[in-house]
Amino acid sequence: MESRLTRILLGAWVVGVLAFLFIPIGIILLYAFNASNVQSWPIPGFSLKWFPETFANREVRMALWLSVKAGVIATILSVCLGTMAAFAVHRFRFYGREALSFIVVLPIALPGIITGMALNSFFVFWHLPLSFWTIVIGHTTFCIVIVYNNVLARLRRVSASLSEASMDLGANAWTTFRRVTFPSISTALIAGGLLAFALSFDEVIVTTFTAGAQNTLPLWIFGAIRLGQKLPEVNVIVLVVTAVTFVPILLAYRMTARASQD
Amino acid sequence: MLTKTASHEADRDRTEAADTLLEVEGLAKSFKGTVALHSVDLSIRRGEFFTLLGPSGSGKTTTLRLIAGFERPDSGSVRLDGRDVARLAPFKRDVNTVFQDYALFPHMSVAENIAYGLEAKRVAREERGKRVAEALRMVQLERFADRSPSALSGGQRQRVGLARAIVNRPRLLLLDEPLGALDLKLRQEMQLELKHIQEEIGITFLYVTHDQEEALSMSDRIAVFNDGRIEQIGSPSEVYEKPKSEFVAGFVGTSSLVERGGDRLVLRPEKVHIARSAEAFTGEGWHVETGRIAESVYLGLYTRHIVRLDAGETVVSVEQNAEGPASTLAAARGQPVTVAWRKANVFALPGERQTMEKQT
């Protein structure tokens, strides 16, 4: 048992680390309600005036729409591919199974800048114009990992005897998948999908290399901050992005937590 | 006379064939080069309670899984009512399984779980409802129809597992250590209940267990597995009284092995008598020896004595405490005693002698 003093010191350390991580985020969120367009602390007054102004900006609206579209499509693709990969690795013993598992997980371990450069040079080499679809492909590479890991973890926890019981009771392979296997992994699918969307929605590095003329929301923010323009609007957007990514992560967390209680 | 006997035997063979529900021949299975099952032959009669008994890894569960269709055999056949099903998918066989871990569908209610097989076989809704209600009644879970399996106790879950299987009225019900996860008291209750249900519905049970007491108390016949082979098939009393191998003698009940006159004798504790003097064992048919008490343990119902024979071996003897603890030898360590058994009650293992004969 550690002494009282150590416990207090450790507690203070934890509080310090959490404060270091979250206070800047809190301040940015607070700036969204700043009445002045100069970022200074403390803020002179509260106002909602930046919200309508931000949403009136056509560039912002287009970037938001592009981000949502890319996120949704990348999520759908990665849910399909990631689930199939998870099933293959879980269900079958085949040559190259370990290698496949490694290759699927690799994009999350690789620095985004390398994935981005590699994809970019691939597209350029094959004379594929950078477009909406190259963004989607870039995002899908690392979104697959999230779905794959989630589904694989669930499959490992679901007892193999469940599908055996279903077949034993006269259900063929398809009915077994539809009525037993799918329902028991569905929350993992949704959780994986939500996390994948959150990941895609705020991605900057890979997107930088795979986007053409288009701006996703994070790219627009990055550009705006670099040029030091429209900072009040950036703050509003950061608030929105935080909300949009935080909610799915919270939902995903609760879903996996509930599933592990059963 | 000769022809008459022959036709008689042919008659018996024919009724036996008609009575046979499951015929397993030369069933073999390896997993990644490790042989799980060497070559198993089994024949199970209609309406029988047949148990596969053995330690873990002896091949009993593999046999059951091959019959259920969860694994494909490397060789051999599984004939159900004369039809080889060894290579058919599980859903094409008229057998159902009760799993050790229950394998209830967690996202369905108790009633939905039970109805699952009937739905898969497209039984009409009305008939389905009737049969689910009947199955619920049989396992005494009428009040739990709408509960989720996660809200049930282990014993209740296994009743649902049983109801889910028998509602389909399979020709053969496979039970894979169904009581393995339950505590002793509940297990004993469920043993009785399983036996009653089997008698009530008349379905043939193929039961897998590593618990020899469970096997003895429930089965019509037992197949004792060891190391991927069947060592012996017989009724509980045959397997206990006349074990065919040292393994069976040791695994089913306790026994001491002694060698006398070239025979290896299986001495069951209840058949070994001890007394202070040889006078207690006058009369025909006794084999009498001397020894010393190594240890005596009072166990309420009986007292267990471990006796070191002067001939060298150690044997176990139990004495019922019919007259209370005072009547037992209450023996101190090292007390000399007379040990005796009736020759007619003691079984000699086949084996040693036979193999020697074969060699010569």
XYZ file of C-alpha atoms in Angstrom:
622
model
C 0.000 0.000 0.000
C 1.427 3.356 -0.994
C 1.526 6.116 1.577
C -1.031 8.892 1.803
C 1.400 11.398 0.353
C 2.159 9.282 -2.712
C -1.522 8.864 -3.317
C -2.108 12.613 -3.204
C 0.861 13.259 -5.493
C -0.303 10.622 -7.969
C -3.811 12.063 -7.901
C -2.479 15.537 -8.576
C -0.380 14.192 -11.451
C -3.451 12.564 -13.034
C -5.439 15.760 -12.674
C -2.555 17.696 -14.221
C -2.317 15.397 -17.239
C -6.065 15.447 -17.829
C -6.122 19.231 -17.494
C -3.265 19.548 -19.997
C -5.231 17.401 -22.468
C -8.685 18.849 -22.061
C -8.393 22.510 -21.034
C -7.221 23.688 -24.506
C -10.183 21.857 -26.066
C -12.507 23.477 -23.554
C -11.089 26.925 -24.336
C -11.490 26.471 -28.076
C -15.097 25.393 -27.520
C -15.601 28.453 -25.348
C -14.117 30.725 -28.041
C -16.955 29.666 -30.336
C -19.178 31.848 -28.173
C -16.728 34.757 -28.127
C -18.390 38.087 -28.797
C -15.149 39.595 -30.130
C -13.279 38.438 -33.216
C -9.978 38.738 -31.384
C -8.927 35.649 -29.494
C -7.940 36.836 -26.072
C -8.438 35.585 -22.597
C -10.697 36.166 -20.777
C -13.273 36.560 -23.542
C -15.011 39.953 -23.435
C -18.543 38.565 -23.740
C -20.776 35.762 -24.969
C -22.441 35.765 -28.339
C -23.957 33.323 -30.807
C -23.281 35.597 -33.749
C -20.536 33.419 -35.258
C -22.845 30.466 -35.721
C -25.100 31.965 -38.452
C -22.086 33.617 -40.013
C -20.224 30.301 -40.226
C -23.129 28.417 -41.715
C -23.683 31.204 -44.235
C -20.182 30.544 -45.580
C -20.551 28.452 -48.757
C -17.027 27.067 -48.534
C -17.693 25.753 -45.050
C -20.980 24.187 -46.082
C -19.378 22.442 -49.050
C -16.470 21.219 -46.951
C -18.858 19.911 -44.319
C -20.941 18.098 -46.920
C -17.829 16.611 -48.529
C -16.580 15.364 -45.178
C -19.906 13.770 -44.337
C -20.163 12.139 -47.779
C -16.610 10.809 -47.691
C -17.053 9.605 -44.115
C -20.281 7.775 -44.849
C -18.990 6.058 -47.978
C -15.648 5.142 -46.385
C -17.564 3.770 -43.399
C -19.852 1.631 -45.573
C -16.901 0.272 -47.545
C -14.852 -0.476 -44.461
C -17.771 -2.144 -42.666
C -18.202 -4.507 -45.631
C -14.511 -5.216 -46.192
C -13.490 -5.237 -42.525
C -16.288 -7.637 -41.575
C -15.446 -10.008 -44.403
C -11.765 -9.958 -43.458
C -12.627 -10.579 -39.797
C -14.805 -13.560 -40.749
C -12.152 -15.002 -43.005
C -9.450 -14.733 -40.359
C -11.703 -16.031 -37.594
C -13.414 -18.871 -39.424
C -10.763 -20.352 -41.681
C -7.188 -21.541 -41.402
C -5.523 -20.722 -44.701
C -2.088 -19.987 -46.095
C -1.191 -16.350 -45.467
C -3.773 -15.852 -42.735
C -1.297 -14.183 -40.374
C 0.038 -12.043 -43.188
C -3.466 -10.921 -44.127
C -4.222 -10.033 -40.547
C -1.015 -7.995 -40.396
C -1.632 -6.194 -43.681
C -5.157 -5.230 -42.668
C -3.965 -3.734 -39.386
C -0.859 -2.061 -40.831
C -2.425 1.250 -41.992
C -3.291 2.218 -38.414
C 0.285 1.560 -37.299
C 1.910 3.334 -40.237
C 2.305 7.102 -39.895
C -0.460 8.777 -41.898
C 2.128 10.703 -43.813
C 3.555 7.481 -45.260
C 0.125 6.117 -46.182
C -0.682 9.469 -47.737
C 2.564 9.702 -49.735
C 2.251 6.103 -50.907
C -1.323 6.543 -52.055
C -0.473 9.827 -53.707
C 2.413 8.404 -55.696
C 0.269 5.398 -56.641
C -2.495 7.632 -57.990
C -0.045 9.868 -59.796
C 1.816 6.921 -61.308
C -1.391 5.458 -62.743
C -2.571 8.913 -63.857
C -5.623 8.700 -61.627
C -6.858 12.255 -61.008
C -7.154 13.103 -57.311
C -10.838 13.398 -56.555
C -13.563 12.654 -54.071
C -12.989 8.948 -54.652
C -9.294 9.074 -53.900
C -10.179 10.660 -50.548
C -12.650 7.839 -49.887
C -10.038 5.212 -50.763
C -7.490 6.854 -48.476
C -9.927 6.960 -45.572
C -11.084 3.402 -46.146
C -7.543 2.046 -45.701
C -7.462 2.944 -42.031
C -11.221 2.698 -41.351
C -11.147 -0.996 -42.267
C -8.809 -1.626 -39.351
C -11.285 -0.265 -36.827
C -14.162 -2.398 -38.091
C -11.927 -5.440 -38.505
C -10.624 -5.235 -34.936
C -14.071 -4.685 -33.469
C -15.723 -7.511 -35.344
C -12.846 -9.930 -34.814
C -12.843 -9.254 -31.073
C -16.572 -9.938 -30.970
C -16.357 -13.095 -33.054
C -13.739 -14.430 -30.666
C -16.087 -13.841 -27.741
C -19.201 -15.302 -29.341
C -19.216 -19.013 -28.530
C -18.709 -21.222 -31.581
C -21.430 -23.471 -30.256
C -24.051 -20.809 -31.073
C -23.771 -21.334 -34.813
C -23.373 -25.064 -34.269
C -26.587 -25.045 -32.241
C -28.367 -23.201 -35.039
C -27.253 -25.684 -37.689
C -28.019 -28.537 -35.335
C -31.591 -27.248 -35.065
C -32.017 -27.450 -38.825
C -31.027 -23.968 -40.002
C -28.736 -23.834 -43.043
C -25.639 -21.654 -43.236
C -27.453 -18.563 -44.541
C -30.265 -18.720 -41.973
C -27.667 -19.262 -39.273
C -25.817 -16.133 -40.358
C -28.999 -14.081 -40.630
C -30.632 -15.165 -37.373
C -27.721 -16.001 -35.059
C -24.293 -14.796 -36.183
C -25.304 -11.377 -37.490
C -27.407 -10.398 -34.442
C -24.573 -11.364 -32.139
C -22.043 -9.176 -33.964
C -24.389 -6.337 -34.945
C -23.431 -4.022 -32.080
C -19.749 -4.575 -32.895
C -20.518 -3.646 -36.517
C -22.287 -0.453 -35.490
C -19.624 0.458 -32.945
C -16.885 -0.180 -35.519
C -18.769 1.848 -38.119
C -19.270 4.802 -35.786
C -15.614 4.851 -34.797
C -14.603 4.553 -38.448
C -16.798 7.534 -39.314
C -15.351 9.585 -36.477
C -11.855 8.733 -37.650
C -12.604 9.646 -41.264
C -14.414 12.849 -40.319
C -11.405 14.528 -38.721
C -8.620 13.047 -40.843
C -6.087 15.587 -42.152
C -2.819 13.977 -43.162
C -3.883 11.241 -45.607
C -6.550 13.576 -46.966
C -3.938 16.218 -47.738
C -2.216 13.786 -50.083
C -5.323 12.298 -51.668
C -7.589 15.310 -52.095
C -7.516 17.266 -55.322
C -9.147 20.665 -55.396
C -11.692 19.579 -52.802
C -11.567 20.660 -49.202
C -12.832 18.468 -46.441
C -13.753 20.248 -43.248
C -10.481 19.464 -41.434
C -8.522 20.641 -44.507
C -10.467 23.863 -44.550
C -9.774 24.403 -40.838
C -6.103 23.653 -41.351
C -5.933 26.134 -44.206
C -7.768 28.802 -42.282
C -5.546 28.493 -39.222
C -2.390 28.514 -41.313
C -3.470 31.749 -42.983
C -4.754 33.138 -39.699
C -8.123 33.950 -41.275
C -11.669 33.446 -40.098
C -10.584 32.213 -36.704
C -13.987 32.768 -35.061
C -15.566 30.570 -37.699
C -12.887 27.936 -37.137
C -13.855 27.867 -33.485
C -17.493 27.252 -34.354
C -16.533 24.476 -36.734
C -14.286 22.885 -34.146
C -17.270 22.826 -31.809
C -19.365 21.135 -34.471
C -16.651 18.627 -35.382
C -16.108 17.767 -31.738
C -19.806 17.141 -31.274
C -20.104 15.110 -34.469
C -17.129 12.881 -33.611
C -17.704 12.693 -29.884
C -21.274 11.451 -30.075
C -20.489 8.390 -32.241
C -17.530 7.494 -30.048
C -19.675 7.713 -26.946
C -22.385 5.573 -28.567
C -19.834 3.029 -29.748
C -18.335 2.842 -26.291
C -21.674 2.278 -24.626
C -22.610 -0.374 -27.163
C -19.460 -2.426 -26.643
C -19.700 -1.936 -22.883
C -23.258 -3.268 -22.850
C -22.354 -6.226 -25.050
C -19.565 -7.248 -22.693
C -21.960 -7.298 -19.750
C -24.126 -10.030 -21.306
C -31.929 -79.331 -34.821
C -28.974 -77.515 -36.232
C -31.071 -75.717 -38.858
C -33.577 -74.720 -36.230
C -30.921 -73.068 -34.084
C -29.512 -71.322 -37.116
C -32.877 -69.887 -38.121
C -33.434 -68.877 -34.531
C -30.247 -66.914 -34.550
C -31.068 -65.336 -37.860
C -34.390 -64.233 -36.368
C -32.638 -62.663 -33.448
C -30.173 -60.906 -35.722
C -33.013 -59.487 -37.768
C -34.893 -58.059 -34.778
C -31.648 -56.655 -33.467
C -31.000 -54.962 -36.805
C -34.487 -53.477 -36.776
C -33.906 -52.356 -33.217
C -30.650 -50.619 -34.034
C -31.020 -46.864 -34.401
C -27.424 -45.789 -34.800
C -24.578 -47.803 -36.186
C -21.083 -46.330 -36.094
C -18.341 -48.210 -37.922
C -14.615 -47.581 -38.139
C -15.020 -43.921 -37.237
C -11.635 -42.165 -37.206
C -10.607 -38.528 -36.870
C -7.330 -36.645 -36.551
C -6.779 -32.978 -35.807
C -3.591 -31.526 -37.269
C -1.855 -34.880 -37.190
C -2.980 -35.782 -33.664
C -5.254 -38.801 -33.664
C -8.389 -38.021 -31.657
C -10.253 -41.181 -32.592
C -8.622 -44.377 -33.845
C -11.428 -46.554 -35.089
C -14.664 -46.595 -33.174
C -17.538 -49.046 -33.572
C -20.824 -48.501 -31.772
C -24.339 -49.738 -32.098
C -27.147 -48.007 -30.256
C -30.627 -49.452 -29.865
C -33.839 -47.535 -30.228
C -34.973 -45.997 -26.935
C -31.678 -46.657 -25.221
C -29.855 -44.361 -22.790
C -26.313 -44.844 -24.048
C -23.345 -43.126 -22.414
C -19.891 -42.360 -23.740
C -17.685 -42.265 -20.658
C -14.027 -41.325 -20.502
C -11.493 -38.769 -19.302
C -11.055 -35.532 -21.240
C -9.261 -36.051 -24.528
C -10.359 -39.682 -24.752
C -12.412 -39.135 -27.914
C -15.918 -39.230 -26.498
C -16.787 -35.659 -27.416
C -15.200 -36.067 -30.844
C -17.441 -39.090 -31.403
C -20.485 -37.058 -30.445
C -19.470 -34.160 -32.686
C -18.981 -36.527 -35.606
C -22.462 -37.939 -35.052
C -23.918 -34.419 -34.782
C -22.118 -33.378 -37.961
C -19.935 -30.609 -36.494
C -16.867 -32.486 -37.732
C -16.270 -34.661 -40.774
C -14.669 -38.062 -40.137
C -11.418 -39.064 -41.855
C -12.954 -42.488 -42.413
C -15.827 -44.618 -41.238
C -19.587 -44.414 -41.342
C -22.419 -43.144 -39.140
C -25.657 -44.876 -40.072
C -28.857 -43.442 -38.652
C -31.724 -45.849 -39.335
C -29.605 -47.491 -42.012
C -28.678 -44.283 -43.850
C -25.074 -43.083 -43.795
C -25.104 -39.470 -42.592
C -21.381 -39.156 -41.817
C -20.816 -36.587 -44.556
C -24.080 -34.664 -44.292
C -24.314 -31.149 -42.837
C -25.700 -30.933 -39.281
C -28.967 -29.436 -40.538
C -29.614 -32.461 -42.726
C -29.493 -34.977 -39.855
C -32.375 -35.956 -37.657
C -30.397 -35.529 -34.451
C -30.313 -32.654 -31.955
C -27.711 -31.640 -29.433
C -27.707 -30.324 -25.880
C -24.490 -28.361 -25.348
C -22.329 -28.146 -22.264
C -22.269 -24.328 -22.431
C -26.020 -24.348 -23.240
C -25.442 -22.361 -26.475
C -28.726 -20.483 -26.030
C -29.261 -17.601 -28.454
C -28.767 -14.535 -26.235
C -30.888 -12.198 -28.359
C -33.969 -14.427 -28.242
C -36.405 -15.177 -25.429
C -36.724 -18.659 -23.945
C -39.786 -19.409 -26.098
C -38.056 -18.077 -29.238
C -35.062 -20.256 -28.525
C -37.272 -23.323 -28.261
C -39.236 -22.431 -31.386
C -36.065 -21.956 -33.444
C -35.793 -25.517 -34.732
C -39.488 -25.700 -35.553
C -39.230 -22.448 -37.529
C -36.204 -23.735 -39.402
C -38.225 -26.807 -40.354
C -41.221 -24.621 -41.302
C -43.648 -26.143 -38.836
C -46.966 -24.281 -38.988
C -47.380 -21.480 -36.457
C -50.237 -23.083 -34.534
C -48.492 -26.446 -34.212
C -45.329 -24.590 -33.247
C -47.041 -22.805 -30.357
C -48.487 -26.051 -29.071
C -45.190 -27.886 -29.167
C -43.245 -25.049 -27.541
C -45.797 -24.933 -24.704
C -45.547 -28.692 -24.294
C -41.739 -28.573 -24.183
C -41.844 -25.735 -21.633
C -44.178 -27.776 -19.476
C -41.936 -30.806 -19.687
C -38.946 -28.888 -18.307
C -41.150 -26.911 -15.878
C -40.352 -23.495 -17.295
C -43.836 -22.343 -18.348
C -43.461 -19.124 -16.350
C -40.177 -18.252 -18.037
C -41.287 -18.291 -21.681
C -40.709 -14.574 -22.248
C -37.540 -14.222 -20.200
C -34.138 -13.702 -21.726
C -31.723 -16.610 -21.231
C -29.341 -14.249 -19.421
C -31.969 -13.869 -16.673
C -31.945 -17.616 -15.912
C -29.796 -19.732 -13.607
C -27.460 -22.415 -14.976
C -29.908 -25.220 -14.264
C -32.754 -23.323 -15.906
C -30.617 -22.534 -18.937
C -29.825 -26.177 -19.434
C -33.542 -27.010 -19.200
C -34.115 -24.539 -22.017
C -31.296 -26.230 -23.951
C -33.010 -29.564 -23.433
C -36.453 -28.231 -24.382
C -35.014 -26.573 -27.497
C -33.656 -29.937 -28.617
C -36.504 -32.311 -27.729
C -39.196 -30.055 -29.150
C -37.998 -31.210 -32.582
C -38.576 -34.851 -31.651
C -35.251 -36.009 -33.060
C -34.570 -39.679 -33.567
C -31.479 -39.312 -31.457
C -30.649 -36.748 -28.812
C -26.966 -35.981 -28.225
C -26.006 -34.598 -24.825
C -22.468 -33.234 -24.502
C -21.677 -33.117 -20.756
C -24.943 -31.234 -20.242
C -24.581 -31.088 -16.461
C -20.858 -30.375 -16.444
C -21.238 -26.710 -15.509
C -23.703 -27.282 -12.647
C -22.930 -27.818 -8.980
C -23.235 -31.266 -7.404
C -26.685 -30.961 -5.832
C -28.282 -29.524 -8.943
C -26.489 -32.084 -11.069
C -28.011 -34.943 -9.107
C -31.497 -33.442 -9.407
C -31.051 -32.919 -13.117
C -29.805 -36.491 -13.586
C -33.092 -37.826 -12.257
C -35.073 -35.341 -14.273
C -33.226 -36.168 -17.495
C -33.849 -39.850 -16.935
C -37.574 -39.222 -16.357
C -37.885 -37.061 -19.437
C -36.140 -39.716 -21.493
C -38.594 -42.323 -20.266
C -41.539 -39.990 -20.901
C -40.704 -39.085 -24.490
C -38.934 -42.304 -25.452
C -36.180 -40.598 -27.456
C -32.832 -42.390 -27.681
C -30.189 -40.527 -25.651
C -26.495 -40.497 -26.456
C -24.880 -38.985 -23.396
C -21.281 -37.845 -22.998
C -19.758 -37.518 -19.536
C -16.492 -37.922 -17.648
C -18.369 -38.586 -14.403
C -18.468 -42.339 -13.816
C -21.127 -42.089 -11.124
C -23.400 -40.194 -13.495
C -22.793 -42.824 -16.169
C -23.535 -45.708 -13.816
C -26.710 -44.178 -12.426
C -28.340 -43.099 -15.696
C -27.290 -45.399 -18.493
C -28.663 -48.544 -20.042
C -25.255 -49.147 -21.547
C -21.878 -47.445 -21.300
C -18.978 -47.242 -23.728
C -15.741 -46.530 -21.868
C -13.315 -44.435 -23.918
C -9.593 -44.195 -23.473
C -7.046 -42.592 -25.756
C -9.287 -42.478 -28.837
C -10.531 -46.036 -28.492
C -13.428 -47.821 -26.858
C -12.134 -50.103 -24.112
C -15.443 -51.721 -23.238
C -19.153 -51.529 -23.971
C -21.624 -52.955 -21.495
C -24.346 -52.345 -18.949
C -23.332 -50.372 -15.844
C -23.055 -53.580 -13.803
C -21.009 -55.341 -16.490
C -18.610 -52.434 -16.752
C -18.279 -52.221 -12.991
C -18.249 -55.916 -12.091
C -16.369 -57.256 -15.094
C -14.007 -54.594 -16.378
C -12.157 -55.793 -19.445
C -9.047 -53.728 -18.878
C -6.999 -52.166 -16.146
C -8.081 -48.762 -17.407
C -11.798 -49.549 -17.069
C -11.240 -51.078 -13.635
C -9.497 -47.902 -12.524
C -11.744 -45.340 -14.196
C -15.126 -46.807 -13.253
C -15.181 -46.996 -9.478
C -12.116 -47.622 -7.348
C -10.287 -50.880 -7.393
C -7.078 -52.486 -6.262
C -5.241 -54.766 -8.633
C -3.464 -57.818 -7.239
C -1.866 -60.714 -9.038
C -2.652 -64.184 -7.677
C -1.825 -67.417 -9.420
C -1.114 -65.660 -12.717
C -4.478 -63.847 -12.694
C -4.775 -60.093 -12.331
C -7.694 -59.623 -9.946
C -9.840 -56.491 -9.729
C -10.641 -56.029 -6.043
C -13.544 -53.645 -5.478
C -13.507 -52.113 -1.948
C -16.973 -53.453 -1.067
C -15.884 -56.982 -1.957
C -12.817 -56.998 0.230
C -13.668 -58.022 3.801
C -11.457 -57.591 6.818
C -11.659 -59.067 10.304
C -9.441 -59.563 13.347
C -9.143 -63.292 12.736
C -9.598 -65.839 9.987
C -12.529 -67.473 11.844
C -14.932 -65.025 10.203
C -14.227 -66.531 6.798
C -14.890 -70.229 7.280
C -16.824 -72.040 4.604
C -16.523 -72.455 0.874
C -15.205 -70.025 -1.667
C -13.157 -67.608 0.429
C -9.701 -66.487 -0.440
C -7.994 -65.499 2.809
C -4.819 -63.500 3.385
C -3.228 -61.454 6.100
C -2.166 -57.859 6.243
C -1.879 -54.751 8.367
C -4.046 -51.643 8.487
C -2.232 -48.739 6.871
C -5.011 -46.217 7.365
C -8.663 -46.098 8.440
C -10.980 -43.222 7.555
C -14.422 -42.868 9.105
C -16.833 -41.507 6.431
C -20.231 -41.687 8.118
C -21.959 -44.174 5.847
C -18.923 -46.440 5.925
C -15.346 -46.663 7.061
C -12.603 -46.999 4.478
C -9.585 -49.108 5.374
C -6.385 -49.165 3.414
C -4.631 -52.442 4.084
C -1.093 -53.421 3.221
C -1.125 -57.131 2.451
C 1.725 -59.232 3.713
C 2.093 -60.312 0.092
C 3.106 -56.742 -0.699
C 0.173 -54.974 -2.410
C -2.167 -52.410 -0.942
C -5.943 -52.985 -1.103
C -8.911 -50.845 -0.115
C -11.783 -52.254 1.892
C -14.990 -50.533 2.997
C -16.992 -51.530 6.026
C -20.542 -50.278 6.526
C -21.071 -48.564 9.832
C -24.250 -50.574 10.413
C -23.653 -50.927 14.152
C -22.224 -47.457 14.614
C -18.588 -46.451 14.604
C -17.744 -48.628 17.622
C -18.344 -51.801 15.640
C -15.698 -50.989 13.092
C -12.216 -52.164 13.633
C -11.383 -48.586 14.570
C -8.001 -49.900 13.894
C -4.773 -48.344 14.789
C -2.111 -48.103 12.193
C -0.203 -51.350 11.842
C -2.869 -53.547 13.436
C -2.723 -57.039 11.923
C -5.952 -58.112 10.162
C -7.275 -60.939 8.053
C -8.306 -59.926 4.556
C -10.667 -62.061 2.492
C -12.778 -62.032 -0.659
C -15.144 -64.500 -2.247
C -13.449 -65.901 -5.311
C -16.774 -65.858 -7.202
C -17.187 -62.112 -6.646
C -13.802 -61.100 -7.884
C -13.143 -60.665 -11.573
C -9.853 -61.453 -13.256
C -8.752 -59.076 -15.989
C -8.397 -60.644 -19.374
C -5.155 -59.532 -20.917
C -1.753 -60.553 -19.600
C -2.513 -64.242 -19.908
C -4.238 -63.945 -23.254
C -1.447 -61.918 -24.754
C 1.052 -64.445 -23.477
C -0.964 -67.229 -25.047
C -1.031 -65.316 -28.295
C 2.704 -64.920 -28.265
C 3.372 -68.621 -27.731
